[in-house]
mmCIF file with all atom_site columns, C-alpha atoms in Angstrom:
data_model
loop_
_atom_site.group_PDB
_atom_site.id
_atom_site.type_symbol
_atom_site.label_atom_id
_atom_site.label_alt_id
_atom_site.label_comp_id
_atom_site.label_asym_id
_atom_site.label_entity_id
_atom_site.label_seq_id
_atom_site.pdbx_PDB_ins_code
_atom_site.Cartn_x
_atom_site.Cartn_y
_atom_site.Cartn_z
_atom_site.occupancy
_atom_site.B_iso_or_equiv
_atom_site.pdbx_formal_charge
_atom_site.auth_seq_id
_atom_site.auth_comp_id
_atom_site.auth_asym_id
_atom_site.auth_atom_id
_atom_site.pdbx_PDB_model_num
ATOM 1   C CA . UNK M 1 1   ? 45.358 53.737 -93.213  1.00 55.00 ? 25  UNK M CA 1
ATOM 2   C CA . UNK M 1 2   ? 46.224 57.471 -93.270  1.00 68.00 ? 26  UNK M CA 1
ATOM 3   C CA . UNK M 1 3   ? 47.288 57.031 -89.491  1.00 92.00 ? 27  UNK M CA 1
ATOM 4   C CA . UNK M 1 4   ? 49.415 54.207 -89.585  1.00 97.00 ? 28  UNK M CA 1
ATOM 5   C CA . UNK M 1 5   ? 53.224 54.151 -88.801  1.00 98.00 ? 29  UNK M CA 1
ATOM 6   C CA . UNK M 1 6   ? 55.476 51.243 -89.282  1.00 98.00 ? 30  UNK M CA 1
ATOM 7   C CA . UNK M 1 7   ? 58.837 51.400 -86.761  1.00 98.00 ? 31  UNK M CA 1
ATOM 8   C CA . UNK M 1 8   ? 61.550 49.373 -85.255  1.00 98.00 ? 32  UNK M CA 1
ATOM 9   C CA . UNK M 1 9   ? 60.080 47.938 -81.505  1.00 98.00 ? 33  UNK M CA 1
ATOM 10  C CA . UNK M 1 10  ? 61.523 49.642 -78.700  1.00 97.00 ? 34  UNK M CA 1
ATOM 11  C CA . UNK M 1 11  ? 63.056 47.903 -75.780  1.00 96.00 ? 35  UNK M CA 1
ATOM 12  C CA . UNK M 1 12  ? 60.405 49.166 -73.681  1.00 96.00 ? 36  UNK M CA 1
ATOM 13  C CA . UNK M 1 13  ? 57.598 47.495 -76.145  1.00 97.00 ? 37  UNK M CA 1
ATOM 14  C CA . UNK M 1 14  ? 58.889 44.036 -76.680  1.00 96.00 ? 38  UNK M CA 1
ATOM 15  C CA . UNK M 1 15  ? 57.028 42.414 -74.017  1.00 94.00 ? 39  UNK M CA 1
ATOM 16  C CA . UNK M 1 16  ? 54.086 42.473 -76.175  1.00 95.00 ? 40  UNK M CA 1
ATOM 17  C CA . UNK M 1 17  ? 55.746 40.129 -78.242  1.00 94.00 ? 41  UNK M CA 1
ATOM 18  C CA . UNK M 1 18  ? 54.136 37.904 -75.891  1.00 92.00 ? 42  UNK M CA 1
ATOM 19  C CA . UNK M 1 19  ? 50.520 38.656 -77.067  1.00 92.00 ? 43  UNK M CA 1
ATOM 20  C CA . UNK M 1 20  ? 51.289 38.721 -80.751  1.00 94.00 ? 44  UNK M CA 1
ATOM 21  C CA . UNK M 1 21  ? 53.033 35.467 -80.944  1.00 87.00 ? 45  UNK M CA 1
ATOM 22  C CA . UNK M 1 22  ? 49.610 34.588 -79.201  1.00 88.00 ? 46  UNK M CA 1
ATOM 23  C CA . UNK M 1 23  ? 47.795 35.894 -82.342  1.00 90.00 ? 47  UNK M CA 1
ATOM 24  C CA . UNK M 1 24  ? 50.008 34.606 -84.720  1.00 86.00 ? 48  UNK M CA 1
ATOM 25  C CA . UNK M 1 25  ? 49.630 30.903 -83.567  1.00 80.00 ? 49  UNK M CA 1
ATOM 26  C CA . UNK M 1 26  ? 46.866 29.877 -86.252  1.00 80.00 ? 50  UNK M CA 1
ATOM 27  C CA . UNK M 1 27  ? 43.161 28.401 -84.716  1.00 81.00 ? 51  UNK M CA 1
ATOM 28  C CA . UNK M 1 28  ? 40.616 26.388 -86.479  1.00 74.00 ? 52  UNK M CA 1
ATOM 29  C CA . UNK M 1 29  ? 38.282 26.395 -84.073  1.00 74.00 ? 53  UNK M CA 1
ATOM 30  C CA . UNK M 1 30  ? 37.985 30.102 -82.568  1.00 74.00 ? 54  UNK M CA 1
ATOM 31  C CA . UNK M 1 31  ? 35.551 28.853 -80.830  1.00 80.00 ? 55  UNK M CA 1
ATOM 32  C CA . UNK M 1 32  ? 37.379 27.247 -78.886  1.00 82.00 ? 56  UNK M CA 1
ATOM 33  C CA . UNK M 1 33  ? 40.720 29.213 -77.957  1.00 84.00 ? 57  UNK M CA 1
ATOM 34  C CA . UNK M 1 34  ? 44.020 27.410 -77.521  1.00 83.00 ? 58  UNK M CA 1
ATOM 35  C CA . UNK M 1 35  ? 45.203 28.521 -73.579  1.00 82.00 ? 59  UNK M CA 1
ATOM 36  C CA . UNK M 1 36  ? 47.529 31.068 -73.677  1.00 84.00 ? 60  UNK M CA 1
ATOM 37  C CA . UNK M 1 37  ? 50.211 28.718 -71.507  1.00 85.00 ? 61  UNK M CA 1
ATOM 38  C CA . UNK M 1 38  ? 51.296 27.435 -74.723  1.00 80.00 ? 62  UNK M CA 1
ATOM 39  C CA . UNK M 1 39  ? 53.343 30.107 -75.018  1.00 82.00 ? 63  UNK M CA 1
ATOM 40  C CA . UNK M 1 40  ? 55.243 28.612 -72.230  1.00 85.00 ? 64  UNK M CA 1
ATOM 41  C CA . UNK M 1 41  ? 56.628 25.690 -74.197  1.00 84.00 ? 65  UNK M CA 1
ATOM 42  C CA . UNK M 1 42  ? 59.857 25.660 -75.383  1.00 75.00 ? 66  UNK M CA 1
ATOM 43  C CA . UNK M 1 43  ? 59.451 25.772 -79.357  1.00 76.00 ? 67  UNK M CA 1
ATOM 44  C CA . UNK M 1 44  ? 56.984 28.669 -78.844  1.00 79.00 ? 68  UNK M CA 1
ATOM 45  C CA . UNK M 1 45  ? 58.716 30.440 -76.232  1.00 83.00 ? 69  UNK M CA 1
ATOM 46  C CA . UNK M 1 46  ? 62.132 30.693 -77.935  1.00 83.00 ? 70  UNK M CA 1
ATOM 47  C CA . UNK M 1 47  ? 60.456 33.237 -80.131  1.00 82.00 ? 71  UNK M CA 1
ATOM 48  C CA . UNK M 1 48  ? 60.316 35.881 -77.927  1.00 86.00 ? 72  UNK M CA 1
ATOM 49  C CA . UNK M 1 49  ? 62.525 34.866 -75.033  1.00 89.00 ? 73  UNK M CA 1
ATOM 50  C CA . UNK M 1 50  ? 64.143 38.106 -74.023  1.00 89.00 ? 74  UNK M CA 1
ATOM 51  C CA . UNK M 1 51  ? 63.601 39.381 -77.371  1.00 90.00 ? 75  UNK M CA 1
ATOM 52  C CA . UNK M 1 52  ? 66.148 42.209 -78.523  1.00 91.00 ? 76  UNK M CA 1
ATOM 53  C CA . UNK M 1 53  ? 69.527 40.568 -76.381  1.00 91.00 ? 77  UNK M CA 1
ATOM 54  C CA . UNK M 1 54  ? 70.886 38.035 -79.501  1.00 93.00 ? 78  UNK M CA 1
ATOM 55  C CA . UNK M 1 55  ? 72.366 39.226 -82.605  1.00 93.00 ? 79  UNK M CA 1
ATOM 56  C CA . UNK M 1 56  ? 69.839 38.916 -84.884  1.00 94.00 ? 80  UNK M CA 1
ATOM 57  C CA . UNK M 1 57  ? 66.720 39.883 -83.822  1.00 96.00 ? 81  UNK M CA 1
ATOM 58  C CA . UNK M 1 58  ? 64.767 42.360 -85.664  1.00 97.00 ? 82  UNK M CA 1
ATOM 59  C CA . UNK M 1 59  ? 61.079 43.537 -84.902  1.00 98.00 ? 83  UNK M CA 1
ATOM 60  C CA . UNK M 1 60  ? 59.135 46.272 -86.412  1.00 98.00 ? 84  UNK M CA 1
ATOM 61  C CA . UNK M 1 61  ? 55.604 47.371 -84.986  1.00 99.00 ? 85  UNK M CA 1
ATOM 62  C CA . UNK M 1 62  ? 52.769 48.550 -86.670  1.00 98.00 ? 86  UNK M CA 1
ATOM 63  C CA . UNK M 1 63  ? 50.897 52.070 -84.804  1.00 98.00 ? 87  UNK M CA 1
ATOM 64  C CA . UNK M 1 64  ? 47.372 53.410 -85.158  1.00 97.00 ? 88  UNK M CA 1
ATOM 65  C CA . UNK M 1 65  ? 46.240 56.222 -82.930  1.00 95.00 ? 89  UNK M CA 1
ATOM 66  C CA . UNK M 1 66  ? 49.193 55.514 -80.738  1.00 95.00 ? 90  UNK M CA 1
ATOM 67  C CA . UNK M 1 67  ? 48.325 51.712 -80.522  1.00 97.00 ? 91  UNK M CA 1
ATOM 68  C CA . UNK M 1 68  ? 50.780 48.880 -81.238  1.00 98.00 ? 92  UNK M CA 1
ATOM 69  C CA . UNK M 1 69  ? 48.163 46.781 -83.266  1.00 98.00 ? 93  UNK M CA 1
ATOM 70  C CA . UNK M 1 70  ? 50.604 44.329 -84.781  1.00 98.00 ? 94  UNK M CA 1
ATOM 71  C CA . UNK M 1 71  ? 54.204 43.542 -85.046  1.00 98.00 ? 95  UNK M CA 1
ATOM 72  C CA . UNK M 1 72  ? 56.743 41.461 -87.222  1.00 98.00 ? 96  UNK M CA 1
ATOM 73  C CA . UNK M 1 73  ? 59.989 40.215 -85.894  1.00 94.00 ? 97  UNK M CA 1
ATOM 74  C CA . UNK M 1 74  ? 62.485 37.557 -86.763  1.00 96.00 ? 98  UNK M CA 1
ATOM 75  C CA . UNK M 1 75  ? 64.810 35.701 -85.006  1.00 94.00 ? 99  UNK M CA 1
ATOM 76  C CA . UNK M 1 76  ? 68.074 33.065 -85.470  1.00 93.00 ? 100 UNK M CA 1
ATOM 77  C CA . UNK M 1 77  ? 66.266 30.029 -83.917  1.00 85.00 ? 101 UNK M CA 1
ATOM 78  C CA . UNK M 1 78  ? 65.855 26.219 -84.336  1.00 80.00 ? 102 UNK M CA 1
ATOM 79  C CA . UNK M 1 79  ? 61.855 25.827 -84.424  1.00 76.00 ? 103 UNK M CA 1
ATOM 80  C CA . UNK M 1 80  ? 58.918 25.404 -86.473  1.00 76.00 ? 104 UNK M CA 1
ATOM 81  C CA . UNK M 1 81  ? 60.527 27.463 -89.177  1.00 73.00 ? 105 UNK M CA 1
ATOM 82  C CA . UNK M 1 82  ? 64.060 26.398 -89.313  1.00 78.00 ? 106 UNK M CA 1
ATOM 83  C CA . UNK M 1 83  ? 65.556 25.920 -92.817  1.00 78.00 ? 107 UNK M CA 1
ATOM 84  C CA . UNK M 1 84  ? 69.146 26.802 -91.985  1.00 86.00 ? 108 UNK M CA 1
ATOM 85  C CA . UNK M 1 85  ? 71.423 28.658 -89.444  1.00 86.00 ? 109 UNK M CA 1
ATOM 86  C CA . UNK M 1 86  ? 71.887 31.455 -91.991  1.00 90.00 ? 110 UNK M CA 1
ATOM 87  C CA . UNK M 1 87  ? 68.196 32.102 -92.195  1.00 93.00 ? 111 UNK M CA 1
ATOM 88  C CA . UNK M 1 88  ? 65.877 33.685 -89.512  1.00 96.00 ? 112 UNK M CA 1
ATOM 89  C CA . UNK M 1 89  ? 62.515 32.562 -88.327  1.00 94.00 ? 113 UNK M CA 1
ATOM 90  C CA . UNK M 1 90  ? 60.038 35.387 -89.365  1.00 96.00 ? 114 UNK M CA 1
ATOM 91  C CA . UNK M 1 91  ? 56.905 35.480 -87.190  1.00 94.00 ? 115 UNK M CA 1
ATOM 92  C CA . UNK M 1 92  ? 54.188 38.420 -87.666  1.00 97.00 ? 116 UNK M CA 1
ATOM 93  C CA . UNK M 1 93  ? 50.300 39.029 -86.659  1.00 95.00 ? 117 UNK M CA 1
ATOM 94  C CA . UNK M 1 94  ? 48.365 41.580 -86.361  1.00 97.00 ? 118 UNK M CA 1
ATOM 95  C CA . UNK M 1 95  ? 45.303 42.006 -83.877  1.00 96.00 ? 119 UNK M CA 1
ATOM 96  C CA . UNK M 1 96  ? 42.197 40.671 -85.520  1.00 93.00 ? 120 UNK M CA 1
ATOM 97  C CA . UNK M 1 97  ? 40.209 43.851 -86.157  1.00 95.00 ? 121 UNK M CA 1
ATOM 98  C CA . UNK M 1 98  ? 43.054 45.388 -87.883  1.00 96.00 ? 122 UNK M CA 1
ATOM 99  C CA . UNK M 1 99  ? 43.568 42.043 -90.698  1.00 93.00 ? 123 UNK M CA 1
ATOM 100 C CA . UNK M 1 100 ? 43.057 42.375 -93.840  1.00 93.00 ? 124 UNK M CA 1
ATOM 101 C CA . UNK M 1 101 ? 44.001 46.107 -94.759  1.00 95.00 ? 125 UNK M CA 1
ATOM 102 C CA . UNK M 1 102 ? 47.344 45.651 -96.331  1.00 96.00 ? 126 UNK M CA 1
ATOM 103 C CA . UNK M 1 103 ? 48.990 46.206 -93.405  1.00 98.00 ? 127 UNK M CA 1
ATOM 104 C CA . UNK M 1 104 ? 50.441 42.803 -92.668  1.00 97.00 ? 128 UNK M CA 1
ATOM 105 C CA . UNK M 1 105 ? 51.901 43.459 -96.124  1.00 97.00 ? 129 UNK M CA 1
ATOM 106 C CA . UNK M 1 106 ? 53.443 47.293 -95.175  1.00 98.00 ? 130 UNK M CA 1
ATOM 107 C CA . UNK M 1 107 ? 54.818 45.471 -92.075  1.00 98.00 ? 131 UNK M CA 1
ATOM 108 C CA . UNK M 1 108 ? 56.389 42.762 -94.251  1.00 97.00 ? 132 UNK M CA 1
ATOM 109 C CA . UNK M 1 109 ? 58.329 45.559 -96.293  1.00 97.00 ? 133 UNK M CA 1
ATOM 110 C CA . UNK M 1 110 ? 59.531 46.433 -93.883  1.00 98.00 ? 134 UNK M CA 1
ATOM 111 C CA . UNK M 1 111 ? 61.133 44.058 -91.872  1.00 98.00 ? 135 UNK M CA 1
ATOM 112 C CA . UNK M 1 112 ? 62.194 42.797 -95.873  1.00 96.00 ? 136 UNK M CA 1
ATOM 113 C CA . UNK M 1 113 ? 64.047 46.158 -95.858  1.00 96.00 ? 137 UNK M CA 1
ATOM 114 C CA . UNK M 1 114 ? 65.423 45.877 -92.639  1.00 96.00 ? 138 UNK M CA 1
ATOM 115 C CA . UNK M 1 115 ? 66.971 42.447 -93.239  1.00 96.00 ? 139 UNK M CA 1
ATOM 116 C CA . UNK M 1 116 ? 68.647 43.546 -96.622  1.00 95.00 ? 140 UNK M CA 1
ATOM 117 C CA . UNK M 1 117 ? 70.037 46.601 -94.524  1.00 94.00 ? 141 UNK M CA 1
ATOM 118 C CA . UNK M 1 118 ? 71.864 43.954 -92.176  1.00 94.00 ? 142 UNK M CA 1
ATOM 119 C CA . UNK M 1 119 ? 72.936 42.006 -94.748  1.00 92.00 ? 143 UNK M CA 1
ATOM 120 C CA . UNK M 1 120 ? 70.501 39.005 -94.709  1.00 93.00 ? 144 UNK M CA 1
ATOM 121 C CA . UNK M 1 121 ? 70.283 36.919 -97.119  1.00 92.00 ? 145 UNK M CA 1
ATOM 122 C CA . UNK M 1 122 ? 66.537 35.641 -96.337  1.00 95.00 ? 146 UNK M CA 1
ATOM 123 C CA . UNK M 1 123 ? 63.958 34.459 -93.941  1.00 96.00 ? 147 UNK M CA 1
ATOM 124 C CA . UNK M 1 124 ? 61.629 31.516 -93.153  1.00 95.00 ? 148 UNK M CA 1
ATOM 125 C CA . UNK M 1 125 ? 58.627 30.768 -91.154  1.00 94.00 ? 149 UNK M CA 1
ATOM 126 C CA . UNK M 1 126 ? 55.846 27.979 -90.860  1.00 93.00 ? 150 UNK M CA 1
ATOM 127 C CA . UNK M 1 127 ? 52.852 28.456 -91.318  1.00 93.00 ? 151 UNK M CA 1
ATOM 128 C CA . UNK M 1 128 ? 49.849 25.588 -90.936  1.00 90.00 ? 152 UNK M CA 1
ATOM 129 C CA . UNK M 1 129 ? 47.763 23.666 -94.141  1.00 91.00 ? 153 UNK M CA 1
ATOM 130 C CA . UNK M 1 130 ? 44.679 25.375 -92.943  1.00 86.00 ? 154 UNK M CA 1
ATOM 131 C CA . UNK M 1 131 ? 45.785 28.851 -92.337  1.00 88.00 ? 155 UNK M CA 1
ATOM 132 C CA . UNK M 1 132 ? 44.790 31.000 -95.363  1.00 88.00 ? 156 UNK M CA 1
ATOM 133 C CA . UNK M 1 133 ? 48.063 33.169 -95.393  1.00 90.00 ? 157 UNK M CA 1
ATOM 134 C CA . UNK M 1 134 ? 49.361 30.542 -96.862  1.00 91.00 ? 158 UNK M CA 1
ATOM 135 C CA . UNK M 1 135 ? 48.431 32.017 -100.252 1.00 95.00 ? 159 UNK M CA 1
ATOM 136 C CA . UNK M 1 136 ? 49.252 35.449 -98.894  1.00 96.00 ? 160 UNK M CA 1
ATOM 137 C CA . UNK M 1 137 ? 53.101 34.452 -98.441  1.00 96.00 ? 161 UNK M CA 1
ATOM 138 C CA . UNK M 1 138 ? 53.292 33.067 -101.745 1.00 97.00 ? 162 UNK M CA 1
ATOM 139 C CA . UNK M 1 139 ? 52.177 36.399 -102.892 1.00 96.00 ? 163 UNK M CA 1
ATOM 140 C CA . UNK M 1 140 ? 55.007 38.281 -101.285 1.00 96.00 ? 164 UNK M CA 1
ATOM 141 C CA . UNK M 1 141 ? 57.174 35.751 -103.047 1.00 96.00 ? 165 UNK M CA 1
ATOM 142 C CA . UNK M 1 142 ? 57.567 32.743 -100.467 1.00 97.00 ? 166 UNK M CA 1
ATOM 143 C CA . UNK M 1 143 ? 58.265 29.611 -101.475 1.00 96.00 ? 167 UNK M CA 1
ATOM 144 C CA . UNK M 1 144 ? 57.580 25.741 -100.027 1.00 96.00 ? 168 UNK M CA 1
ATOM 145 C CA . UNK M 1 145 ? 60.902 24.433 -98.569  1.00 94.00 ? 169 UNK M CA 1
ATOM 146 C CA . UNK M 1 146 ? 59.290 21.822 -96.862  1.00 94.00 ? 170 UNK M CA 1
ATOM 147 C CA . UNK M 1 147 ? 55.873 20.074 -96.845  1.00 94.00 ? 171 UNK M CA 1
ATOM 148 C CA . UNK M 1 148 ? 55.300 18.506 -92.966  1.00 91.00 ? 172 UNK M CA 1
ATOM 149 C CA . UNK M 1 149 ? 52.045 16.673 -92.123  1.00 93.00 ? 173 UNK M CA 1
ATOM 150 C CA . UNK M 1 150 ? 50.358 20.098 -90.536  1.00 89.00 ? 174 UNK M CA 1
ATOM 151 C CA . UNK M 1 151 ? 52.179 22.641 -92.319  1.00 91.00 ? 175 UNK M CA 1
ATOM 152 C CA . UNK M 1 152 ? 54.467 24.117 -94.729  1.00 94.00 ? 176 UNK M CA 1
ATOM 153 C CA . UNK M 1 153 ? 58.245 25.614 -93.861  1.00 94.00 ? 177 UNK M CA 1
ATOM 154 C CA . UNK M 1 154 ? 58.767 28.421 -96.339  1.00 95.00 ? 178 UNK M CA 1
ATOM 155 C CA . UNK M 1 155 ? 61.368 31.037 -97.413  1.00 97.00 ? 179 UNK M CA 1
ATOM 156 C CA . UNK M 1 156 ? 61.880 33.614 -98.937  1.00 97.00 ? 180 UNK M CA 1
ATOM 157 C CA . UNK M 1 157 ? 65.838 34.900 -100.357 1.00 95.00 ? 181 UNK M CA 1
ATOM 158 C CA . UNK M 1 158 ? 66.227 38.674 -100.624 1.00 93.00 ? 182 UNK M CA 1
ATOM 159 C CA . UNK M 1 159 ? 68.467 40.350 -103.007 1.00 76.00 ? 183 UNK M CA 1
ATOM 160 C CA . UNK M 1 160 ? 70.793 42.382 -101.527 1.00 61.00 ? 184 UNK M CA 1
ATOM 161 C CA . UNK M 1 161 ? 70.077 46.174 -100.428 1.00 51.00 ? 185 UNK M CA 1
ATOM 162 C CA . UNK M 1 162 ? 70.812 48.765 -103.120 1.00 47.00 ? 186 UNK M CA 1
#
């Protein structure tokens, strides 16, 4: 990935939030494609709901050829990934041509480095039974917090920057 640059989201960008939080909600069956309304309910929604206005959120985006092909952002919420109000809700994907290339990873070294920067002491996320990154996140040093009956709430604590 000679091409690729990893940078904070502009204001401008962050309504495609909307069609990465679509790619980051995991499908068994692509077969059969979950509607894109769920993004309209509540737990889902509070993701990205005027991203960029509460203290907080962070999003970095990953570019090819001048192409926003994936993005990672977190986010103080109470949802799917909530472990406690001093840790943020980390959601990331990528576009599906573009997985597997180590740039999930890149992006997650990012936003890592951008949370130790604001003094953050770690992040969590959810992530389903079935979904492979499961594995992945362990790699990058997450850890179970919580087993539900679909899915797993992980963190991950960060040492502080410097």
């Amino acid at each position: 990935m000679n091409n690729l640059i990893i940078r904070p989201i502009r204001p401008e960008e962050t309504i495609l939030l909307l069609d990465f939080l679509y790619e980051a909600i995991y499908q068994s069956d692509t077969s059969q494609p979950i509607p894109r309304t769920i993004l309209q309910q509540p737990p889902l929604w509070k993701y990205i709901d005027n991203f960029g206005s509460r203290k907080g959120d962070l999003c970095a985006v990953a570019i090819i050829d001048n192409l926003i092909i994936g993005a990672v952002w977190v986010r103080f919420v109470r949802s799917y990934g909530f472990v406690s109000e001093e840790l943020p809700e980390l959601s990331i994907s990528l576009y599906p041509e573009y997985r597997g290339q180590g740039i999930g990873t890149q992006l997650m070294l990012y936003i890592q480095k951008m949370l130790k920067e604001t003094g953050c002491c770690g992040v969590s996320l959810s992530v389903s039974k079935q979904n492979r990154t499961f594995r992945w996140y362990q790699t990058l040093g997450f850890s179970i917090a919580q087993e539900n009956e679909s899915d797993y709430v992980m963190v991950k604590y960060l040492n502080p920057a410097g």
